[in-house]
Short mmCIF file of C-alpha atoms (C1' of nucleotides) in Angstrom, two decimals:
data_model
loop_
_atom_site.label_atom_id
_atom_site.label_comp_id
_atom_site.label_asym_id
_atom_site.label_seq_id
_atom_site.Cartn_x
_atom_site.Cartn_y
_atom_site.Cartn_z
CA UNK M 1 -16.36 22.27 6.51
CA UNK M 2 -19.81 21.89 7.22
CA UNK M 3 -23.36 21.47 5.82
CA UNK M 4 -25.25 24.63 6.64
CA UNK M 5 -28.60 22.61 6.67
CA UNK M 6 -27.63 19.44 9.20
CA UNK M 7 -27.21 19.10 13.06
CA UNK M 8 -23.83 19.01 13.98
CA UNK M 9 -22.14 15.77 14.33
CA UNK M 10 -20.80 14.50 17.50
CA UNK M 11 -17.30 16.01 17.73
CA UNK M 12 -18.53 19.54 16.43
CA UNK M 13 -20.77 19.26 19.97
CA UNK M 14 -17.98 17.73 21.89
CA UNK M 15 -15.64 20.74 20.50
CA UNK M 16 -18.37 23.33 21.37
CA UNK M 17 -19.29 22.17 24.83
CA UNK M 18 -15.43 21.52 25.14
CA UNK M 19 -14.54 24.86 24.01
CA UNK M 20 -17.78 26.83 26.33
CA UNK M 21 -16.30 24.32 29.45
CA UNK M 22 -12.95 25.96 29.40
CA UNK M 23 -13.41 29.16 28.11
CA UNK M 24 -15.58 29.67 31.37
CA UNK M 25 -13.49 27.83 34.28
CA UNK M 26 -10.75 29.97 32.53
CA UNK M 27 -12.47 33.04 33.25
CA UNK M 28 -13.80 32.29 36.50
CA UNK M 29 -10.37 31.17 37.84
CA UNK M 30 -9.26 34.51 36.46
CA UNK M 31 -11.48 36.76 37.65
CA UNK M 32 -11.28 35.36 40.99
CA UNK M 33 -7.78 36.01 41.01
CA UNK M 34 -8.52 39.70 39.61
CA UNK M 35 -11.29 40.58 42.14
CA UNK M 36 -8.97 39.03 44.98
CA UNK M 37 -5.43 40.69 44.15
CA UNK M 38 -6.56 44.27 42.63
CA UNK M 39 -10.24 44.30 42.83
CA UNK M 40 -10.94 44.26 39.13
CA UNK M 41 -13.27 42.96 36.99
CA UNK M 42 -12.75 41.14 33.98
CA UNK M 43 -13.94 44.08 32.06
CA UNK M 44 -12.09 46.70 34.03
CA UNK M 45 -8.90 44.59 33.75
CA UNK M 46 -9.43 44.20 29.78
CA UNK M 47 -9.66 48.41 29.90
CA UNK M 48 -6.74 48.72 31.66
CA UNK M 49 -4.50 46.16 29.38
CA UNK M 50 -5.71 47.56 26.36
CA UNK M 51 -4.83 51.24 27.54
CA UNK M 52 -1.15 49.59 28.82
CA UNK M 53 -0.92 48.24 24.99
CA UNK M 54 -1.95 51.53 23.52
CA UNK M 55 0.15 54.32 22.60
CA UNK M 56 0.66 57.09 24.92
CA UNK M 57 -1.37 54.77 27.04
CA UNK M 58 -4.93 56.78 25.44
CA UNK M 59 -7.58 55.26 23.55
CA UNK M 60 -11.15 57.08 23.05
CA UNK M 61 -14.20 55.03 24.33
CA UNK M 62 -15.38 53.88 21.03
CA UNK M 63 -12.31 52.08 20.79
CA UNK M 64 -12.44 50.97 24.10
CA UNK M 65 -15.75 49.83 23.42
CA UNK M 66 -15.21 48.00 20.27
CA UNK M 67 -14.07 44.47 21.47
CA UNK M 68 -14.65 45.04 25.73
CA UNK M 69 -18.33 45.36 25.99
CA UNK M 70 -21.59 44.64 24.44
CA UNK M 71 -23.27 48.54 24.92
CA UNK M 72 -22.07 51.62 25.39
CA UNK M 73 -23.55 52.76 28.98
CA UNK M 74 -21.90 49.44 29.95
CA UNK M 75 -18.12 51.22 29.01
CA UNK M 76 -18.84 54.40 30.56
CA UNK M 77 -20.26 52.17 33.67
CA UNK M 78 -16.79 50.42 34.20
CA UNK M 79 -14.76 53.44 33.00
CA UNK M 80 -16.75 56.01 35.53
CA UNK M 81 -15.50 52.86 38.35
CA UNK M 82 -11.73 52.74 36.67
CA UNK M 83 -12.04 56.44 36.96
CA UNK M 84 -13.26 56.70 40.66
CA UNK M 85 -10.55 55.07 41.77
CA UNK M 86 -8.16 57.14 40.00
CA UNK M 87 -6.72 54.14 37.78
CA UNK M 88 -7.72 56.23 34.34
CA UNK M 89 -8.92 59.82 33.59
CA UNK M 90 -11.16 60.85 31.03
CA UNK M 91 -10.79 64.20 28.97
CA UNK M 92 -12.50 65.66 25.98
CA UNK M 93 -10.51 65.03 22.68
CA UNK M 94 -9.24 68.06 21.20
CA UNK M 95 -9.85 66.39 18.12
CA UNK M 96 -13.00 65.65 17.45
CA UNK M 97 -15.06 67.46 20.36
CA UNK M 98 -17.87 64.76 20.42
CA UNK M 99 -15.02 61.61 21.48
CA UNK M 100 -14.05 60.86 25.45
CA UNK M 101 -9.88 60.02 25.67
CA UNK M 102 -9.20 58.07 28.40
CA UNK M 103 -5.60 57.49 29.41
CA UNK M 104 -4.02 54.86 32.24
CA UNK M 105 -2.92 56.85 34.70
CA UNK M 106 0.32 55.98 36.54
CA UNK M 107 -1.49 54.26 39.41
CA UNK M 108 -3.36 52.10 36.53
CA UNK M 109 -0.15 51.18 35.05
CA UNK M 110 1.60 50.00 38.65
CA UNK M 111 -2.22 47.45 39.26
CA UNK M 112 -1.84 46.26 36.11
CA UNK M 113 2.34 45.74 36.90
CA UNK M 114 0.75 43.82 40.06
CA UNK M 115 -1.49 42.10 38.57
CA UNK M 116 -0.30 40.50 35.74
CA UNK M 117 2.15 37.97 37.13
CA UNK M 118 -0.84 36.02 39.11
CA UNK M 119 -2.81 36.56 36.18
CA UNK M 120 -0.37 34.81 33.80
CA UNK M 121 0.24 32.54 35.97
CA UNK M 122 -3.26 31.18 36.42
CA UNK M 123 -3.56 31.27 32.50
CA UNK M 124 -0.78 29.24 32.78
CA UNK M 125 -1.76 26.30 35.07
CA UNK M 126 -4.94 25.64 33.78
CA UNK M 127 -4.36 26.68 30.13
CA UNK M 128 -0.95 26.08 29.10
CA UNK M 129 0.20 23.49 31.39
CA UNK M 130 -1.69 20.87 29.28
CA UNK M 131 -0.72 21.54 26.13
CA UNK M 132 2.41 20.96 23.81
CA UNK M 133 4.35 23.22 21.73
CA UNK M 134 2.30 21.27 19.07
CA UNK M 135 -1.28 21.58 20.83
CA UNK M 136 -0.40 25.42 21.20
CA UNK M 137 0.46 26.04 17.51
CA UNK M 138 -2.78 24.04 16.27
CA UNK M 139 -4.44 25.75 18.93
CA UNK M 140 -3.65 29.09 18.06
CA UNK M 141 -3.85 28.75 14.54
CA UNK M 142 -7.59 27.62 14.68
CA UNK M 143 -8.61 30.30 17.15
CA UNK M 144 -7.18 32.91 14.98
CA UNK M 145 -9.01 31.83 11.84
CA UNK M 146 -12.01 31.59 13.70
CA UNK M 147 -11.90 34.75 15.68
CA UNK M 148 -11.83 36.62 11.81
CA UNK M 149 -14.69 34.30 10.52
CA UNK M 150 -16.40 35.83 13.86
CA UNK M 151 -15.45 39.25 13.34
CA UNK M 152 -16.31 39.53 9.63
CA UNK M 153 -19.63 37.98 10.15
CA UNK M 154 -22.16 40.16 11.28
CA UNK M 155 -24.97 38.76 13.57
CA UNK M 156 -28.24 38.30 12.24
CA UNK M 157 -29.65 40.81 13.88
CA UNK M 158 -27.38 43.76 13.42
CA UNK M 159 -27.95 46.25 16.19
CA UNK M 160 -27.76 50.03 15.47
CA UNK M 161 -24.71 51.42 18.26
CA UNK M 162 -24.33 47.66 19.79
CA UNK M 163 -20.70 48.79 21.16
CA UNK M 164 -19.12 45.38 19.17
CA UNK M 165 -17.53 46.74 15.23
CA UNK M 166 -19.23 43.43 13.69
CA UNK M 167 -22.49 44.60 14.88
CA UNK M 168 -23.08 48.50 14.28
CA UNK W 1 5.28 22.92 27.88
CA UNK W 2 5.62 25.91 29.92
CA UNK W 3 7.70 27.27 32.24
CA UNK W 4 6.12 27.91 35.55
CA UNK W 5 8.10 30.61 36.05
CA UNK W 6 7.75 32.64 33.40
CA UNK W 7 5.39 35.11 31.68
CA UNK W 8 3.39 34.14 28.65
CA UNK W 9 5.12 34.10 25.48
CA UNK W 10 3.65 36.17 22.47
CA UNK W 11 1.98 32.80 21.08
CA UNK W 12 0.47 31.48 24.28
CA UNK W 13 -1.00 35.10 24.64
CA UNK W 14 -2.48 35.13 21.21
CA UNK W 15 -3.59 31.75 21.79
CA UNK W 16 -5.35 33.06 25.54
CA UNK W 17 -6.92 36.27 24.04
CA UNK W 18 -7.61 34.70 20.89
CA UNK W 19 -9.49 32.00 23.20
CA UNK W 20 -11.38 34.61 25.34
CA UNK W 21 -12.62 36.35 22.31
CA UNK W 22 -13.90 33.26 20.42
CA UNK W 23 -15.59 32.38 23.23
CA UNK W 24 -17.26 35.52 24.44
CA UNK W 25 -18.44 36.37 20.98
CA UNK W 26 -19.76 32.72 19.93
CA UNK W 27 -21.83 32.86 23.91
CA UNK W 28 -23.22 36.34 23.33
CA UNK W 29 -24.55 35.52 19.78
CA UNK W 30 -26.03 32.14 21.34
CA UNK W 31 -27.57 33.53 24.68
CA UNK W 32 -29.31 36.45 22.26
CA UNK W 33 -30.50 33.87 20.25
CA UNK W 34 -31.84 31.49 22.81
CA UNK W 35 -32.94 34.60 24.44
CA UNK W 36 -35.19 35.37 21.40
CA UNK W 37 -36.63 32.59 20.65
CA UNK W 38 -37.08 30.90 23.83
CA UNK W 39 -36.65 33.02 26.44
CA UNK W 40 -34.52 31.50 28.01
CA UNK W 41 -30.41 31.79 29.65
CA UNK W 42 -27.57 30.65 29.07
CA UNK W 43 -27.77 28.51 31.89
CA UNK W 44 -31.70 28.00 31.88
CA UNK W 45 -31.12 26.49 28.56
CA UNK W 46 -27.52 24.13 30.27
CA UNK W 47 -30.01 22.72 32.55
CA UNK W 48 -32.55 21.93 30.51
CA UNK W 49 -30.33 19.95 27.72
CA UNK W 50 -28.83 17.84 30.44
CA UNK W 51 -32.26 17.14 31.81
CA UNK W 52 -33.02 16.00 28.09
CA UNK W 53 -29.89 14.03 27.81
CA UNK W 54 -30.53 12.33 31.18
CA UNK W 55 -31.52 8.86 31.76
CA UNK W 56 -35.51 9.51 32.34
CA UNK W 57 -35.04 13.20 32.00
CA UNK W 58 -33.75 13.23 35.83
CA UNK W 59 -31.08 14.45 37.69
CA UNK W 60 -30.59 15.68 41.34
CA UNK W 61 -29.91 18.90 42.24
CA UNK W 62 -26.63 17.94 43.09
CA UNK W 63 -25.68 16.54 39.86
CA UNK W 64 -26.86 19.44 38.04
CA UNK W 65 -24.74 22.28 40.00
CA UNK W 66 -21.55 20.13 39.05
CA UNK W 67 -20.66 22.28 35.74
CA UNK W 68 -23.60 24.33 35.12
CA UNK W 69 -23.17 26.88 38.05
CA UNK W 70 -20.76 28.21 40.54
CA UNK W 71 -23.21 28.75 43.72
CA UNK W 72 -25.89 26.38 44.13
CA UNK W 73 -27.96 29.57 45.13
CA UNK W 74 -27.78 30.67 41.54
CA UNK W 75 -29.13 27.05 40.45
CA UNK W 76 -31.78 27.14 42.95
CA UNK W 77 -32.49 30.21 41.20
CA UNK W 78 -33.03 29.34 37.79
CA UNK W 79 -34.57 26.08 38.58
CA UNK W 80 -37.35 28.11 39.70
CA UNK W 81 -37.61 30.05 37.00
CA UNK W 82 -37.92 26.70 35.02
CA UNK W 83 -40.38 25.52 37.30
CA UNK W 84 -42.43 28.26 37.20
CA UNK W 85 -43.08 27.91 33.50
CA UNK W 86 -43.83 24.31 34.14
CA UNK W 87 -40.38 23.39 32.27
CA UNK W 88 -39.05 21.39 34.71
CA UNK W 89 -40.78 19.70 38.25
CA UNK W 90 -38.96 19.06 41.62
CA UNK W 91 -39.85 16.23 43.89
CA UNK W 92 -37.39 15.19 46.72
CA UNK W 93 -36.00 12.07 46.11
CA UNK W 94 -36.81 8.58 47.30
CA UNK W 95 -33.67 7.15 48.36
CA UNK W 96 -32.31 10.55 50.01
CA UNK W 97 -34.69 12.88 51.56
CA UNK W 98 -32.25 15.82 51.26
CA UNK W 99 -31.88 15.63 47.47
CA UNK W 100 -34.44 16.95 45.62
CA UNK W 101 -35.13 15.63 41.61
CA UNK W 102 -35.13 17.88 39.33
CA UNK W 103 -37.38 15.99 35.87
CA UNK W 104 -37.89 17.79 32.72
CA UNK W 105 -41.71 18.12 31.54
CA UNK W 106 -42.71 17.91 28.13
CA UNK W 107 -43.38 21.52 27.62
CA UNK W 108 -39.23 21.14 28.88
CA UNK W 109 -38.43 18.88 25.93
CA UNK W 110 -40.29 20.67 23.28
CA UNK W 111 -38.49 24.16 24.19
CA UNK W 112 -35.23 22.46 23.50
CA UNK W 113 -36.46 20.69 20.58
CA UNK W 114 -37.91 24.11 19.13
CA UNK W 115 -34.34 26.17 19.95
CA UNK W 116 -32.02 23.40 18.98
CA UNK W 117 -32.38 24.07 15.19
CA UNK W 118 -31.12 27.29 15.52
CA UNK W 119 -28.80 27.24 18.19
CA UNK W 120 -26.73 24.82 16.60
CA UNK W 121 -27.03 26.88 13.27
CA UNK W 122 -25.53 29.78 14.98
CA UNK W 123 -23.03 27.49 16.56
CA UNK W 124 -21.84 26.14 12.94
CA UNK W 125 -22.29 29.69 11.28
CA UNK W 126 -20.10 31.16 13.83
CA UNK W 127 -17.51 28.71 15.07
CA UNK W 128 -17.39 25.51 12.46
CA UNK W 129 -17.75 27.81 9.43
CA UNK W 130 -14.67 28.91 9.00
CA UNK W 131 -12.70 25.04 10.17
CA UNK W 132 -11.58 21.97 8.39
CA UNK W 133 -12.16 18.94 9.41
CA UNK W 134 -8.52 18.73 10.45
CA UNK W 135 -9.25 21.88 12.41
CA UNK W 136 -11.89 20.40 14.04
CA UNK W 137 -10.02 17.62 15.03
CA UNK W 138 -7.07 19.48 16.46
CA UNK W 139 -9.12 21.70 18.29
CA UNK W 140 -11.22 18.66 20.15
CA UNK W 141 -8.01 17.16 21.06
CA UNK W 142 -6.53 20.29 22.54
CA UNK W 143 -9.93 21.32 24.34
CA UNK W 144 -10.49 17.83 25.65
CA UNK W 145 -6.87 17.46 26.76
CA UNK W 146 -7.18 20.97 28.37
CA UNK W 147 -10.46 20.40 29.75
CA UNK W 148 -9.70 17.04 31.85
CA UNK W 149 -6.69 19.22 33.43
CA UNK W 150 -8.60 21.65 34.39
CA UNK W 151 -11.47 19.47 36.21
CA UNK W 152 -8.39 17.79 37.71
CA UNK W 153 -6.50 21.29 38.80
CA UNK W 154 -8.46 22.32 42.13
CA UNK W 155 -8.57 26.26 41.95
CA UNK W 156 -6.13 27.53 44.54
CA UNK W 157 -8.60 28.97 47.09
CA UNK W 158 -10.73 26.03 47.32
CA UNK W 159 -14.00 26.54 48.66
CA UNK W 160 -16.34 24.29 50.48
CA UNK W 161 -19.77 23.88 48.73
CA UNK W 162 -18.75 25.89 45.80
CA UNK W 163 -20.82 23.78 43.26
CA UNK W 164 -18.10 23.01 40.88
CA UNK W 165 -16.50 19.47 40.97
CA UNK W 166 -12.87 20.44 41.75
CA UNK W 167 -14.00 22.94 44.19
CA UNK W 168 -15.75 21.20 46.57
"C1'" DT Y 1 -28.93 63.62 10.37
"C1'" DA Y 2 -25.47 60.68 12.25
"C1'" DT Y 3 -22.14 59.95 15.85
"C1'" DT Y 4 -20.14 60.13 20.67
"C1'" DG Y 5 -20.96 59.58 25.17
"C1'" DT Y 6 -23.74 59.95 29.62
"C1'" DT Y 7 -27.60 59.15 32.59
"C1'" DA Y 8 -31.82 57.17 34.52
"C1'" DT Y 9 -33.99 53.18 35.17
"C1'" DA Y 10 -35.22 48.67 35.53
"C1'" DC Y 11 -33.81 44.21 35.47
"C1'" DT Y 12 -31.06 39.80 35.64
"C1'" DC Y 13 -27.96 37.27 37.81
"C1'" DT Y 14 -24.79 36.03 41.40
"C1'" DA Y 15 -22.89 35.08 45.93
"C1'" DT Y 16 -22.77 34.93 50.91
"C1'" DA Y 17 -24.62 33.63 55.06
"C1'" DA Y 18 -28.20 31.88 57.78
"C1'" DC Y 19 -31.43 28.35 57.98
"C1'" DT Y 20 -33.99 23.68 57.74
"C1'" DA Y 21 -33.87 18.94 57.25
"C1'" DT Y 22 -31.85 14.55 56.47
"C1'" DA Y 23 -27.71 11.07 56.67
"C1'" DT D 1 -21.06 16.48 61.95
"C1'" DA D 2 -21.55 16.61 57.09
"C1'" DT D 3 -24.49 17.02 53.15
"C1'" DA D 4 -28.63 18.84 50.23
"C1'" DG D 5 -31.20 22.48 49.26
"C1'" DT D 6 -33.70 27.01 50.06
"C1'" DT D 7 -34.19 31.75 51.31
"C1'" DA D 8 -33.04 36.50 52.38
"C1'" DT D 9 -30.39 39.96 51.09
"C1'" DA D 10 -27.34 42.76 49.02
"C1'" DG D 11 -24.41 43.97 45.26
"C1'" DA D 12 -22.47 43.86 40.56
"C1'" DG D 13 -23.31 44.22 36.00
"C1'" DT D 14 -26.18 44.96 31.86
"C1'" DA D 15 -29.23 46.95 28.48
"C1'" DT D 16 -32.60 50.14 26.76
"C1'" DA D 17 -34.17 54.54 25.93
"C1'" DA D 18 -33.91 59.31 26.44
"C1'" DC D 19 -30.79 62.85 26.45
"C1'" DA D 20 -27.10 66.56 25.21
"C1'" DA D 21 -23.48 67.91 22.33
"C1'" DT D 22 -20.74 67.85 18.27
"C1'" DA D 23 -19.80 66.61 13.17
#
DNA sequence: TATTGTTATACTCTATAACTATA
DNA sequence: TATAGTTATAGAGTATAACAATA
């Protein structure tokens, strides 16, 4: 653990500026290769998976929100573009009147299909490629533990309606 | 390893998103904070810490595209925004009239010195918090491994000019 | 009153291409 | 010819605040 009061020590930096380095040629490979082969953003892609994932392929914006995007107008931004191009529709929940469902339309579901091969496949040459079964256990194990220390802590400066469920 | 062939197994995914998630959360929180309380970007603030960590607070233009940025437009860009507030000079170079020198100022130095305290508390708060040391130590090996691949892997489409070491 | 979502607006940042100047 | 850097320009994305509608 560490001492909430000092600096941090040499390989805490060299993990952080590690961790920043390829977190960001990971997503810049990856969005390259999304803008390229279905003219997606990272965002827009992350919409589209999530719908895939969810069942009946319809999640309502808030959801959508939670997790994708830092503010709300940003959502509806992306998700009036995903819409546009006929990749998702949006229709009032019968529900609760105030909520937006959006559902993957079939055309969503076949650019994801086409997609997700190159996508993988990049993860996998940069990502994978250089790591044992033992790197990607230790790996994922950390990441995990971290992501929930991340998620439970709220920032310091909790936002009213800031779109992430740590922060409203 | 991992089979070039193949999709992503249900580990190496968790392992990617996990990754993507840790990453995007632990930037956000830091660029709001740097943006607070020294107004300054995520990149803005790249620049200036390498200028600090620099031999006489210099480095060429050159030298300071090469991981910071992906167009050297963009760190043309904020440069000037640097120099503007007097954070940073520019001054073409003695030995090679086409490079130009970018030098960090003393106003330069004390901005990092003032935002270092706390960017470095929200980097422990958020990402060393919730890690052992034998977490730590896992996760520099994997990163480090990972990282040197990916300098090493030139991105498929390689551009000329594109800033980045492997994509020139 | 609080929540869900949209819109208007202004702004930051990025990337491409064209350009200058030096090696 | 190749490299270093700037500029013009255009576009993508974001965030804030004001707004309407529902709970």
């Amino acid at each position: 653990m560490s001492d909430p009061t000092a600096g941090l020590n040499s390989e805490q930096l060299g993990a952080y500026f590690a961790l920043m380095e390829v977190s960001s040629l990971l997503q810049y490979a990856v969005e390259e290769h999304l803008r390229a082969d279905g003219d997606l953003s990272w965002v827009q892609f992350q919409i589209l998976a999530r719908l895939v994932d969810a069942p009946e392929g319809r999640l309502r914006m808030t959801d959508l929100a939670d997790g994708v995007v830092y503010s709300r107008s940003g959502l509806t931004y992306q998700a009036g573009l995903l819409d546009k191009r006929g990749l998702i529709t949006r229709s009032p929940s019968p529900e609760d009147e105030r909520s937006v469902m959006v559902t993957v339309t079939d055309a969503g579901r076949e650019l994801v299909a086409r997609v997700l091969p190159g996508h993988v496949a990049r993860v996998r040459g940069l990502l994978f490629e250089a790591m044992s079964d033992e790197d990607l256990a230790a790996l994922g194990g950390v990441l995990a533990r971290v992501r929930a220390h991340m998620r439970a802590t709220p920032p310091r400066s909790a936002k009213r309606r800031a779109g992430r469920s740590g922060a409203g």
